[in-house]
C-alpha cells in the first residue's frame, strides 16, 4: 500500500470515528412549526379569560371586572404555562400591572406592531415569532375592542376610576380607542 493510500485510509477512519463519537445535535424546529404550537396557546388564553371577564361585568360591573384582569388573568396564564411548558404572560407599552412591563425583546416587538399598524396592517394579524438565545419566542397583539374601553378608554365611570386608582396607583393603561394595540400575549417555548 502506498503512503498516499495509507494516509487516505487513516483520514477516512478518523472521520468515521469522529462522526460516531460526536452526538448529532437535534435540529431546531422551524419558526412555522413553533408558531403552530404557539397560536393555540394564545387562543386558549383568550378563550378562557374573555368569558370570565364578561361574567364579572354582568355580576358586578366594570369596577368588579378589574379584579378579573388583575387576579384571574395571571392565574390563567400560570395554569396554561404549567399545562404546556410555555411561559405565558401579557405585556404592554402602557402597562397597568407592573408585572406586564415588557423586556427588551417584547418592547421591540410591541414598537414594531405599532409601526406595522400605522402602515395599515390589521391588528388581528400582528404576530412575531423568532428564536432568541436558543428559545423560541412568540407574541400576538391584543387589539382594543369596545368592551375594553370601559376600563381602558378615555371616559371612565367614577367607580372604575376609583377601583383603578386603588388597585393601580401608577396606572398608564387608559386613553385607548377601538382598534388600538392594548399590548400582546407573550410566549416563551420550553427549553
XYZ file of C-alpha atoms in Angstrom:
191
model
C 0.000 0.000 0.000
C 1.398 3.400 -0.914
C 1.860 6.247 1.545
C -0.903 8.166 -0.198
C -3.329 5.258 0.124
C -2.344 4.772 3.778
C -2.947 8.450 4.561
C -6.347 8.352 2.876
C -7.286 5.228 4.861
C -6.178 6.840 8.148
C -8.046 10.053 7.363
C -11.218 8.168 6.405
C -11.010 6.097 9.584
C -10.508 9.199 11.721
C -13.510 10.905 10.172
C -15.664 7.825 10.708
C -14.646 7.589 14.375
C -15.251 11.303 14.987
C -18.663 11.092 13.321
C -19.607 8.223 15.628
C -18.107 9.831 18.733
C -19.774 13.224 18.337
C -23.502 13.106 19.034
C -25.681 14.774 16.460
C -27.392 17.940 17.636
C -31.148 17.675 17.193
C -32.375 20.001 14.514
C -34.165 23.096 15.726
C -37.854 23.161 14.758
C -38.749 25.770 12.178
C -40.373 29.038 13.188
C -43.528 27.883 11.372
C -43.637 24.684 13.456
C -43.181 26.663 16.659
C -45.832 29.202 15.661
C -48.219 26.314 15.035
C -47.681 25.315 18.677
C -47.920 28.896 19.992
C -51.152 30.058 18.345
C -53.443 27.560 20.127
C -51.916 28.642 23.448
C -52.744 32.285 22.705
C -56.273 31.285 21.678
C -56.717 29.219 24.821
C -55.724 32.184 26.979
C -58.271 34.477 25.312
C -60.989 31.837 25.239
C -60.536 31.251 28.971
C -60.243 34.897 30.056
C -62.968 36.565 27.997
C -65.976 34.628 29.405
C -64.752 35.216 32.956
C -64.379 38.921 32.250
C -67.872 39.093 30.736
C -69.345 37.218 33.719
C -67.657 39.628 36.146
C -69.065 42.631 34.264
C -72.529 41.082 34.322
C -72.406 40.245 38.034
C -70.668 43.320 39.441
C -69.998 45.894 36.753
C -66.767 47.070 35.195
C -65.163 48.036 38.503
C -65.600 44.401 39.569
C -64.123 43.174 36.279
C -60.816 44.873 37.132
C -60.234 42.057 39.616
C -60.522 39.505 36.815
C -57.752 41.177 34.830
C -55.683 41.721 37.977
C -56.045 38.325 39.629
C -57.643 35.782 37.328
C -55.754 36.607 34.105
C -52.336 35.954 35.716
C -53.709 32.733 37.233
C -54.945 31.624 33.798
C -51.514 32.400 32.317
C -49.826 30.439 35.122
C -52.112 27.436 34.608
C -51.555 27.416 30.848
C -47.809 27.747 31.447
C -47.928 24.756 33.777
C -50.035 22.718 31.339
C -47.959 23.455 28.234
C -44.438 24.198 29.457
C -44.536 27.533 27.623
C -44.166 30.744 29.637
C -47.340 32.790 29.063
C -47.777 36.444 30.020
C -49.355 39.704 28.925
C -47.228 42.776 28.183
C -47.925 46.359 27.155
C -46.097 49.583 26.360
C -48.645 51.248 28.676
C -48.678 48.690 31.460
C -51.322 48.765 34.145
C -49.861 45.897 36.135
C -46.148 46.224 36.995
C -45.745 42.548 36.022
C -46.793 43.417 32.455
C -43.787 45.620 31.685
C -42.100 44.268 28.542
C -38.499 43.087 28.398
C -36.230 44.388 25.607
C -37.408 41.812 23.046
C -41.080 42.397 23.889
C -40.682 46.188 23.779
C -39.097 45.960 20.334
C -41.885 43.732 19.037
C -44.610 45.966 20.512
C -42.997 49.002 18.862
C -42.830 47.061 15.585
C -46.522 46.162 15.947
C -47.325 49.886 16.279
C -45.288 50.649 13.143
C -46.968 47.854 11.184
C -50.416 49.015 12.316
C -49.577 52.573 11.199
C -48.643 51.124 7.790
C -52.104 49.570 7.518
C -51.667 46.022 8.803
C -54.682 44.731 10.735
C -54.110 44.424 14.487
C -55.617 40.922 14.479
C -52.891 39.810 12.046
C -49.972 41.145 14.078
C -47.692 38.491 15.500
C -43.981 37.840 15.751
C -42.030 34.671 16.353
C -38.297 34.157 16.453
C -35.523 32.162 18.060
C -33.633 34.077 20.749
C -30.812 32.575 22.801
C -31.870 29.044 21.905
C -35.545 29.509 22.798
C -38.470 30.342 20.576
C -40.415 33.479 21.486
C -43.817 34.386 20.116
C -46.038 37.428 20.551
C -49.585 38.094 19.354
C -51.027 41.610 19.515
C -54.135 42.263 21.601
C -56.427 44.786 19.971
C -58.767 47.082 21.871
C -62.443 46.165 21.478
C -65.467 48.186 22.564
C -65.781 46.306 25.856
C -62.180 47.232 26.728
C -62.940 50.968 26.673
C -64.879 50.731 29.927
C -61.585 50.239 31.772
C -59.019 51.336 29.169
C -60.750 54.201 27.337
C -60.777 57.948 27.960
C -64.158 58.450 29.652
C -64.234 56.035 32.569
C -67.119 55.785 35.026
C -66.330 57.071 38.550
C -66.474 53.581 40.151
C -63.924 52.343 37.592
C -61.647 55.342 38.193
C -61.847 54.699 41.941
C -61.139 50.969 41.596
C -58.209 51.604 39.252
C -56.658 54.255 41.494
C -56.898 51.907 44.487
C -55.576 48.858 42.674
C -53.099 50.538 40.308
C -51.969 53.960 41.547
C -49.377 54.128 38.719
C -51.864 53.085 36.004
C -50.930 54.127 32.463
C -53.336 51.875 30.556
C -56.097 54.346 29.676
C -56.830 56.607 26.732
C -57.203 53.796 24.212
C -59.649 53.701 21.297
C -61.183 50.742 19.473
C -58.587 49.275 17.128
C -55.566 50.375 19.162
C -52.984 47.850 20.290
C -53.519 47.284 24.005
C -50.487 45.012 24.292
C -49.663 41.417 23.463
C -49.669 37.880 24.711
C -46.015 36.886 25.006
C -44.882 33.263 24.969
C -41.527 31.611 25.531
C -41.134 27.977 24.489
C -39.791 25.440 26.956
C -36.066 24.693 26.784
